[in-house]
Coordinates of C-alpha atoms and ligand atoms in Angstrom, one line a residue:
X726 CA 94.4 161.0 120.9
X727 CA 97.1 158.6 119.8
X728 CA 96.5 156.4 116.8
X729 CA 96.8 152.7 116.7
X730 CA 98.1 151.3 113.4
X731 CA 97.8 147.6 112.7
X732 CA 101.1 146.2 111.7
X733 CA 101.3 143.7 108.8
X734 CA 102.9 140.4 109.7
X735 CA 104.3 137.6 107.7
X736 CA 101.6 135.1 107.1
X737 CA 104.1 132.2 107.5
X738 CA 106.5 133.1 110.4
X739 CA 104.5 135.9 112.0
X740 CA 107.4 138.4 112.0
X741 CA 106.3 142.0 111.7
X742 CA 107.0 143.1 108.1
X743 CA 109.6 145.8 107.5
X744 CA 111.1 147.3 104.4
X745 CA 114.3 148.8 105.9
X746 CA 116.8 146.2 106.8
X747 CA 117.2 143.0 104.7
X748 CA 119.4 141.5 107.5
X749 CA 116.6 141.6 110.0
X750 CA 113.6 139.4 110.4
X751 CA 110.4 140.2 108.5
X752 CA 112.1 142.0 105.7
X753 CA 110.0 142.4 102.6
X754 CA 110.9 144.3 99.4
X755 CA 109.0 147.6 99.3
X756 CA 107.8 146.9 95.8
X757 CA 105.9 143.8 97.0
X758 CA 104.1 145.8 99.6
X759 CA 103.1 148.5 97.1
X760 CA 101.8 145.9 94.7
X761 CA 99.5 144.3 97.2
X762 CA 96.4 145.6 98.9
X763 CA 96.0 145.7 102.7
X764 CA 93.8 142.7 102.6
X765 CA 96.2 140.4 100.8
X766 CA 98.3 137.9 102.7
X767 CA 102.0 138.7 102.5
X768 CA 105.1 136.6 103.2
X769 CA 108.4 138.1 104.3
X770 CA 111.2 137.6 101.7
X771 CA 112.8 134.7 103.6
X772 CA 109.6 132.8 103.9
X773 CA 108.7 133.5 100.3
X774 CA 112.0 131.9 99.2
X775 CA 111.3 128.9 101.4
X776 CA 107.8 128.4 99.9
X777 CA 109.2 127.8 96.5
X778 CA 112.9 127.1 97.2
X779 CA 115.1 125.3 99.7
X780 CA 112.5 123.2 101.3
X781 CA 113.8 119.8 102.1
X782 CA 113.6 117.3 99.3
X783 CA 111.1 114.4 99.8
X784 CA 112.5 111.7 102.1
X785 CA 111.8 108.1 101.9
X786 CA 108.9 107.1 104.1
X787 CA 108.2 103.6 105.3
X788 CA 104.7 102.5 106.1
X789 CA 103.5 102.0 109.6
X790 CA 103.2 98.3 108.9
X791 CA 106.7 98.1 107.7
X792 CA 108.0 99.7 110.9
X793 CA 105.9 97.3 113.0
X794 CA 107.6 94.5 111.1
X795 CA 111.0 96.0 111.7
X796 CA 110.3 96.4 115.4
X797 CA 109.5 92.7 115.6
X798 CA 112.7 92.0 113.7
X799 CA 114.7 94.1 116.1
X800 CA 113.2 92.4 119.1
X801 CA 114.2 89.0 117.8
X802 CA 117.7 90.2 116.9
X803 CA 117.1 89.3 113.2
X804 CA 119.6 89.8 110.4
X805 CA 119.0 92.4 107.7
X806 CA 119.9 91.9 104.1
X807 CA 119.7 95.5 102.8
X808 CA 119.4 95.6 99.0
X809 CA 120.4 98.9 97.5
X810 CA 120.3 100.1 93.9
X811 CA 123.9 101.3 93.4
X812 CA 122.8 103.9 90.9
X813 CA 120.4 105.5 93.3
X814 CA 120.1 104.7 96.9
X815 CA 121.2 108.0 98.6
X816 CA 117.6 109.2 99.0
X817 CA 116.2 105.9 100.1
X818 CA 116.8 106.2 103.9
X819 CA 113.9 106.7 106.3
X820 CA 115.3 107.8 109.7
X821 CA 112.7 105.7 111.4
X822 CA 114.0 102.6 109.5
X823 CA 117.6 103.5 110.1
X824 CA 117.0 103.7 113.8
X825 CA 115.4 100.3 113.9
X826 CA 118.0 98.5 111.9
X827 CA 121.2 100.2 113.2
X828 CA 123.2 97.7 115.2
X829 CA 121.5 94.6 113.9
X830 CA 123.5 92.0 112.0
X831 CA 123.5 93.3 108.4
X832 CA 124.8 92.8 105.0
X833 CA 124.3 95.3 102.2
X834 CA 123.8 94.1 98.6
X835 CA 125.0 96.9 96.2
X836 CA 123.0 95.8 93.2
X837 CA 123.0 96.9 89.5
X838 CA 126.8 96.9 89.4
X839 CA 126.5 96.2 85.7
X840 CA 125.2 99.7 85.1
X841 CA 128.3 101.5 86.3
X842 CA 131.4 99.6 84.9
X843 CA 133.8 102.5 85.1
X844 CA 133.7 102.4 88.9
X845 CA 136.0 100.3 91.1
X846 CA 134.6 97.7 93.5
X847 CA 136.5 99.1 96.4
X848 CA 135.4 102.6 95.8
X849 CA 131.7 101.6 95.5
X850 CA 132.0 99.6 98.8
X851 CA 133.6 102.6 100.5
X852 CA 130.9 104.9 99.1
X853 CA 128.1 102.7 100.5
X854 CA 129.8 102.7 103.9
X855 CA 130.1 106.5 103.8
X856 CA 126.4 107.1 102.8
X857 CA 125.1 104.6 105.4
X858 CA 127.2 106.3 108.0
X859 CA 125.7 109.7 107.0
X860 CA 122.4 108.2 107.9
X861 CA 123.7 106.9 111.2
X862 CA 124.0 103.2 110.2
X863 CA 127.4 101.7 111.0
X864 CA 128.7 99.2 108.5
X865 CA 132.1 98.1 107.2
X866 CA 133.3 97.4 103.7
X867 CA 133.3 93.7 104.4
X868 CA 129.5 93.9 105.0
X869 CA 129.0 95.0 101.4
X870 CA 128.6 92.7 98.5
X871 CA 128.2 93.9 94.9
X872 CA 125.8 92.1 92.5
X873 CA 124.4 92.4 89.0
X874 CA 121.3 90.3 89.7
X875 CA 119.6 90.9 86.3
X876 CA 122.4 89.2 84.4
X877 CA 124.2 86.9 86.9
X878 CA 122.3 85.1 89.6
X879 CA 124.9 83.0 91.3
X880 CA 124.9 84.3 94.8
X881 CA 126.3 81.2 96.5
X882 CA 129.0 83.1 98.5
X883 CA 126.4 85.6 99.7
X884 CA 124.0 82.8 100.7
X885 CA 126.8 81.1 102.7
X886 CA 127.7 84.4 104.3
X887 CA 124.0 84.9 105.4
X888 CA 123.9 81.4 106.9
X889 CA 127.2 82.0 108.7
X890 CA 126.3 85.5 110.1
X891 CA 122.6 85.0 111.0
X892 CA 123.4 82.7 114.0
X893 CA 120.1 80.9 113.8
X894 CA 118.0 84.1 113.6
X895 CA 115.5 85.2 111.0
X896 CA 116.6 87.2 107.9
X897 CA 114.7 90.1 106.4
X898 CA 115.3 91.3 102.9
X899 CA 114.7 95.1 102.8
X900 CA 115.3 97.8 100.3
X901 CA 113.6 100.5 98.2
X902 CA 111.2 99.8 95.4
X903 CA 113.0 98.5 92.4
X904 CA 116.4 97.9 94.2
X905 CA 116.4 94.2 93.3
X906 CA 115.0 92.4 96.4
X907 CA 112.8 90.0 94.4
X908 CA 115.7 89.1 92.0
X909 CA 117.8 88.5 95.0
X910 CA 115.3 86.2 96.5
X911 CA 115.0 84.3 93.2
X912 CA 118.7 83.9 93.1
X913 CA 118.7 82.8 96.7
X914 CA 116.0 80.2 95.9
X915 CA 118.3 78.8 93.2
X916 CA 120.8 77.8 95.9
X917 CA 118.1 76.7 98.3
X918 CA 116.9 73.4 99.7
X919 CA 114.1 73.4 102.2
X920 CA 115.5 71.9 105.4
X921 CA 112.1 72.0 107.3
X922 CA 108.6 70.8 107.1
X923 CA 107.3 74.3 106.6
X924 CA 106.4 75.4 103.1
X925 CA 107.7 78.4 101.2
X926 CA 104.8 80.8 100.7
X927 CA 103.3 84.2 101.0
X928 CA 101.5 85.1 104.2
X929 CA 100.4 88.1 106.1
X930 CA 103.0 89.3 108.5
X931 CA 101.8 89.1 112.1
X932 CA 100.2 92.3 113.3
X933 CA 100.3 94.0 109.9
X934 CA 98.6 94.0 106.5
X935 CA 101.9 93.2 104.8
X936 CA 102.0 90.1 102.5
X937 CA 105.5 88.7 102.8
X938 CA 107.2 85.8 101.2
X939 CA 108.5 83.4 103.9
X940 CA 111.2 80.9 103.2
X941 CA 112.1 78.5 106.0
X942 CA 115.8 78.4 106.9
X943 CA 115.4 75.7 109.5
X944 CA 112.6 74.4 111.7
X945 CA 112.2 77.7 113.5
X946 CA 113.6 80.5 111.4
X947 CA 112.8 82.2 108.1
X948 CA 113.9 84.6 105.4
X949 CA 111.3 87.2 104.6
X950 CA 111.0 89.1 101.4
X951 CA 109.3 92.4 102.3
X952 CA 106.9 94.0 99.8
X953 CA 107.6 97.0 97.6
X954 CA 107.3 100.3 99.3
X955 CA 104.3 102.2 98.0
X956 CA 105.8 105.4 99.3
X957 CA 108.7 105.6 97.0
X958 CA 110.5 108.9 96.6
X959 CA 112.2 107.7 93.4
X960 CA 111.2 107.6 89.8
X961 CA 110.2 104.0 90.5
X962 CA 107.0 105.5 91.8
X963 CA 105.7 106.1 88.3
X964 CA 105.2 102.4 87.8
X965 CA 102.2 102.8 85.5
X966 CA 104.3 104.8 83.0
X967 CA 105.6 101.7 81.2
X968 CA 107.5 103.6 78.6
X969 CA 109.4 105.6 81.2
X970 CA 110.2 102.5 83.3
X971 CA 111.5 100.8 80.2
X972 CA 114.1 103.6 79.9
X973 CA 115.0 103.8 83.6
X974 CA 115.1 100.1 84.3
X975 CA 117.8 99.4 81.8
X976 CA 120.3 96.6 81.2
X977 CA 122.7 99.0 79.5
X978 CA 125.4 100.8 81.4
X979 CA 124.5 104.4 82.3
X980 CA 126.1 106.8 79.9
X981 CA 128.8 109.0 81.3
X982 CA 128.7 112.3 79.5
X983 CA 130.8 115.4 80.1
X984 CA 129.2 118.8 79.9
X985 CA 129.4 122.3 81.1
X986 CA 127.1 125.2 81.9
X987 CA 127.8 128.9 81.9
X988 CA 126.2 131.0 84.7
X989 CA 122.5 131.2 84.3
X990 CA 122.5 128.1 82.0
X991 CA 120.5 125.0 82.5
X992 CA 120.7 121.3 82.0
X993 CA 117.5 119.7 80.9
X994 CA 117.4 116.0 81.9
X995 CA 114.7 115.3 79.4
X996 CA 112.0 117.2 81.2
X997 CA 112.2 114.8 84.1
X998 CA 114.5 117.2 86.0
X999 CA 116.4 120.4 85.4
X1000 CA 119.6 121.8 86.9
X1001 CA 120.3 125.5 86.8
X1002 CA 123.8 126.8 87.5
X1003 CA 123.4 129.9 89.6
X1004 CA 126.8 130.8 91.1
X1005 CA 130.3 129.5 91.2
X1006 CA 133.9 129.9 90.0
X1007 CA 133.7 130.3 86.2
X1008 CA 131.7 127.7 84.3
X1009 CA 130.2 124.6 85.8
X1010 CA 131.8 121.4 84.4
X1011 CA 130.2 118.2 85.2
X1012 CA 130.1 114.5 84.4
X1013 CA 126.5 113.2 84.0
X1014 CA 125.4 109.6 84.7
X1015 CA 122.0 108.8 83.4
X1016 CA 120.4 105.8 81.6
X1017 CA 121.5 105.8 78.0
X1018 CA 118.1 106.7 76.6
X1019 CA 117.6 109.8 78.8
X1020 CA 118.2 112.7 76.5
X1021 CA 120.1 115.7 77.9
X1022 CA 120.1 119.3 76.6
X1023 CA 122.3 122.2 77.8
X1024 CA 120.9 125.7 77.4
X1025 CA 122.6 129.0 78.0
X1026 CA 121.0 131.7 80.0
X1027 CA 117.5 132.6 78.9
X1028 CA 115.1 135.3 80.1
X1029 CA 112.4 132.8 80.7
X1030 CA 113.9 129.4 81.2
X1031 CA 110.7 128.0 82.7
X1032 CA 108.8 128.8 79.5
X1033 CA 111.5 127.1 77.4
X1034 CA 111.6 124.1 79.6
X1035 CA 107.8 123.7 79.4
X1036 CA 108.0 124.2 75.6
X1037 CA 110.3 121.2 75.4
X1038 CA 108.0 119.3 77.5
X1039 CA 104.8 120.1 75.5
X1040 CA 106.5 119.3 72.2
X1041 CA 107.9 116.1 73.7
X1042 CA 111.2 117.2 72.2
X1043 CA 113.3 115.2 74.7
X1044 CA 112.9 111.5 75.6
X1045 CA 111.6 109.9 77.7
X1046 CA 108.5 112.1 78.1
X1047 CA 107.4 112.9 81.6
X1048 CA 103.7 112.1 81.2
X1049 CA 102.8 113.0 84.8
X1050 CA 104.0 116.7 84.4
X1051 CA 101.4 119.2 83.3
X1052 CA 103.0 122.6 84.3
X1053 CA 106.1 124.0 85.9
X1054 CA 104.2 123.9 89.3
X1055 CA 104.4 120.1 89.2
X1056 CA 108.1 120.4 90.0
X1057 CA 109.7 120.9 93.4
X1058 CA 112.5 123.5 93.3
X1059 CA 115.5 123.3 95.6
X1060 CA 118.7 125.4 95.9
X1061 CA 121.8 123.4 96.7
X1062 CA 124.7 125.4 98.0
X1063 CA 127.9 123.3 97.8
X1064 CA 130.7 124.7 99.9
X1065 CA 132.8 121.5 100.5
X1066 CA 135.9 121.5 98.3
X1067 CA 136.6 118.4 96.2
X1068 CA 134.6 116.0 94.0
X1069 CA 130.9 116.2 94.8
X1070 CA 127.8 114.7 93.5
X1071 CA 124.1 115.6 93.2
X1072 CA 121.8 112.7 92.7
X1073 CA 118.2 112.4 91.8
X1074 CA 116.4 109.4 93.2
X1075 CA 115.8 106.7 90.5
X1076 CA 117.2 108.8 87.7
X1077 CA 121.0 109.3 87.9
X1078 CA 123.6 111.7 89.1
X1079 CA 126.0 114.5 88.3
X1080 CA 129.5 114.7 89.6
X1081 CA 131.7 117.8 89.6
X1082 CA 134.8 119.3 91.2
X1083 CA 134.0 122.0 93.6
X1084 CA 136.6 124.6 94.1
X1085 CA 134.8 127.3 96.0
X1086 CA 131.1 127.9 96.4
X1087 CA 128.7 126.5 93.9
X1088 CA 125.1 127.2 93.9
X1089 CA 122.7 125.0 91.9
X1090 CA 119.0 125.1 91.5
X1091 CA 117.3 121.8 90.8
X1092 CA 113.8 121.0 89.6
X1093 CA 112.4 117.5 90.1
X1094 CA 108.8 116.2 90.0
X1095 CA 107.1 116.8 93.3
X1096 CA 108.0 114.1 95.8
X1097 CA 111.2 113.0 94.2
X1098 CA 114.3 112.8 96.4
X1099 CA 117.5 114.8 95.8
X1100 CA 120.9 114.2 97.5
X1101 CA 124.0 116.2 97.6
X1102 CA 127.2 114.7 99.0
X1103 CA 130.7 113.4 98.4
X1104 CA 131.2 111.8 95.0
X1105 CA 131.8 108.1 94.4
X1106 CA 135.4 107.6 93.3
X1107 CA 135.9 106.4 89.7
X1108 CA 138.7 105.9 87.2
Ligands
LIG1786 N1 120.7 96.4 85.0 C1 120.2 95.9 86.1 N2 118.9 96.0 86.4 C2 118.5 95.4 87.5 C3 119.3 94.6 88.4 N3 118.6 94.2 89.4 C4 117.3 94.6 89.2 N4 117.2 95.3 88.0 C5 116.0 96.0 87.5 O1 115.2 96.4 88.5 C6 113.9 95.9 88.4 C7 113.4 95.7 89.8 O2 113.9 94.5 90.4 P1 113.2 93.7 91.5 O3 114.0 92.6 92.0 O4 111.8 93.5 91.1 O5 113.2 94.9 92.6 P2 112.4 94.9 94.0 O6 113.4 95.4 95.0 O7 111.9 93.5 94.3 O8 111.3 95.9 93.7 P3 109.9 96.1 94.5 O9 109.3 94.7 94.7 O10 109.1 96.9 93.5 O11 110.2 96.8 95.8 C8 114.1 94.6 87.6 O12 112.9 94.3 86.9 C9 115.2 95.0 86.7 O13 114.7 95.7 85.5 C10 120.7 94.5 88.0 O14 121.5 93.9 88.7 N5 121.1 95.2 86.9
LIG1787 MG1 109.9 92.9 94.9

């Protein structure tokens, strides 16, 4: 009589587990099979890696109500004033939003210019165009305006441009949490005289639960300030952590520090994030851009880097303290494989960025609190 053997399969992808050929599906290291009983659930090595590493970083996600509002805006051929935080907008794109706003009349306000004085205006405008294009939104450098709305609120040229471009249509101010929408609106109101009998006020947007500020532009059109996104994938989501927000929402230029890591070494960005240098040509030299009061620490290869990182966290040895982190499992971990040659950048939503020159293949592992966005792309040019 022949025997029937039940084959073990990967719990995640369903591939039949095998220990012979790492290049084929379902491969699992033989030691893992030996260490686990027949009854335990097993993952093939590829799926195991994906469980902890290489998952996509959290994307920005607009609420259903917000999308309903944008559909309405699109149907009425409205104009978009898209406010972005220049220091951190790369992770703020929701594909559903991009699709709805692409092709509409649009200007982009690149705000918080004051935080990055070493960059040239033209380079920043080009960079915004490049990132928007990466997300499928076509804009030109002349659609981009740079502002420092915290310190200077004269936006007369921008207000005039909006009036000129909107062609009688409504205007929607959109942008990620903390980008500067409300400051923009305040600055706009400084230049504003109500030309209608309608009052300026907050009301519920038709068909949604959103409370929007409505400012009449003439007897039949309005400018809408849309509310903060509750679904932020940036550090702006930790609103209740006042001490942290004080450090991150700064009026001092980001500090630009040079540093380097040897293979296996790590950069602790306080304990808000961590970057490990896994693989590359020689050492990893970088230029870091974070708010001045975020303390950095470089560490050379350690047997148990996670334990050391958590020790720094528990002892509050680096500032600002990440009060919402309780263990290493509160971080998402991603591997970034950079193969494009030239100046590249890795940015962490709402925190800052690292730029570096890539000369071959560089492999970096990044730890961020769960739900925080991470972006890897071409670097912004700077002097
Ligand atoms: N340094 C600097 N900080 C700014 C600038 N604009 C905004 N900020 C900071 O960012 C914070 C948020 O600005 P808001 O105008 O409230 O942003 P918002 O887009 O309305 O944010 P939500 O309503 O939460 O979506 C401000 O309180 C400032 O601390 C700027 O030009 N420079
Ligand atoms: Mg606001």
